[in-house]
PDB file of C-alpha atoms in Angstrom:
ATOM      1  CA  MET K   1     137.477 109.563  91.749  1.00  0.00           C
ATOM      2  CA  SER K   2     138.301 112.848  93.767  1.00  0.00           C
ATOM      3  CA  ALA K   3     135.634 114.876  91.372  1.00  0.00           C
ATOM      4  CA  GLU K   4     133.026 112.113  92.635  1.00  0.00           C
ATOM      5  CA  VAL K   5     133.979 112.815  96.308  1.00  0.00           C
ATOM      6  CA  GLU K   6     133.711 116.586  95.964  1.00  0.00           C
ATOM      7  CA  ARG K   7     130.314 116.579  94.766  1.00  0.00           C
ATOM      8  CA  LEU K   8     129.071 114.346  97.649  1.00  0.00           C
ATOM      9  CA  PRO K   9     127.564 116.267 100.775  1.00  0.00           C
ATOM     10  CA  LEU K  10     129.862 116.557 103.786  1.00  0.00           C
ATOM     11  CA  GLY K  11     127.666 114.021 105.712  1.00  0.00           C
ATOM     12  CA  ALA K  12     128.035 111.571 103.177  1.00  0.00           C
ATOM     13  CA  ARG K  13     131.872 111.921 103.013  1.00  0.00           C
ATOM     14  CA  ARG K  14     131.956 111.612 106.958  1.00  0.00           C
ATOM     15  CA  LYS K  15     129.757 108.470 107.177  1.00  0.00           C
ATOM     16  CA  GLY K  16     131.043 106.944 104.068  1.00  0.00           C
ATOM     17  CA  ALA K  17     129.259 103.618 104.632  1.00  0.00           C
ATOM     18  CA  ARG K  18     125.821 104.819 103.774  1.00  0.00           C
ATOM     19  CA  PRO K  19     124.364 105.946 100.374  1.00  0.00           C
ATOM     20  CA  VAL K  20     123.531 109.599 100.119  1.00  0.00           C
ATOM     21  CA  GLY K  21     119.712 108.992 100.048  1.00  0.00           C
ATOM     22  CA  MET K  22     119.797 106.829 103.243  1.00  0.00           C
ATOM     23  CA  GLN K  23     121.821 109.462 105.083  1.00  0.00           C
ATOM     24  CA  GLU K  24     119.157 111.982 104.353  1.00  0.00           C
ATOM     25  CA  MET K  25     116.486 109.706 105.681  1.00  0.00           C
ATOM     26  CA  GLY K  26     118.254 109.288 108.973  1.00  0.00           C
ATOM     27  CA  PRO K  27     119.911 106.378 110.762  1.00  0.00           C
ATOM     28  CA  ASN K  28     116.852 105.254 112.522  1.00  0.00           C
ATOM     29  CA  LEU K  29     114.970 104.644 109.555  1.00  0.00           C
ATOM     30  CA  TYR K  30     117.757 103.064 107.838  1.00  0.00           C
ATOM     31  CA  GLU K  31     118.144 100.558 110.569  1.00  0.00           C
ATOM     32  CA  LYS K  32     114.616  99.644 110.384  1.00  0.00           C
ATOM     33  CA  ILE K  33     114.684  99.204 106.674  1.00  0.00           C
ATOM     34  CA  GLN K  34     117.719  96.957 107.212  1.00  0.00           C
ATOM     35  CA  SER K  35     116.210  94.753 109.844  1.00  0.00           C
ATOM     36  CA  ALA K  36     112.976  94.484 107.780  1.00  0.00           C
ATOM     37  CA  LEU K  37     114.925  93.291 104.790  1.00  0.00           C
ATOM     38  CA  THR K  38     116.871  90.672 106.754  1.00  0.00           C
ATOM     39  CA  GLU K  39     113.402  89.523 108.337  1.00  0.00           C
ATOM     40  CA  LEU K  40     111.884  89.107 104.568  1.00  0.00           C
ATOM     41  CA  SER K  41     114.893  87.142 103.252  1.00  0.00           C
ATOM     42  CA  LEU K  42     114.877  85.116 106.406  1.00  0.00           C
ATOM     43  CA  VAL K  43     111.069  84.480 105.836  1.00  0.00           C
ATOM     44  CA  SER K  44     111.355  83.882 102.050  1.00  0.00           C
ATOM     45  CA  SER K  45     114.228  81.430 102.368  1.00  0.00           C
ATOM     46  CA  HIS K  46     112.408  79.603 105.142  1.00  0.00           C
ATOM     47  CA  GLU K  47     109.358  79.338 102.903  1.00  0.00           C
ATOM     48  CA  ARG K  48     111.376  78.155 100.046  1.00  0.00           C
ATOM     49  CA  LEU K  49     112.745  75.424 102.417  1.00  0.00           C
ATOM     50  CA  SER K  50     109.506  74.363 103.676  1.00  0.00           C
ATOM     51  CA  GLY K  51     107.876  74.607 100.308  1.00  0.00           C
ATOM     52  CA  THR K  52     109.987  71.827  98.669  1.00  0.00           C
TER      53      THR K  52
END
């Protein structure tokens, strides 16, 4: 466990919540991706409901 943590960059250890790749891309882009995924899931579930 501790060995895994040691390999991570300082930023990843500080934030903790975000994956390392997302951290490198920047918080703004990460937020945009999250909202886009949320919208997509909402739309797809709505389509499934109306499709049946």
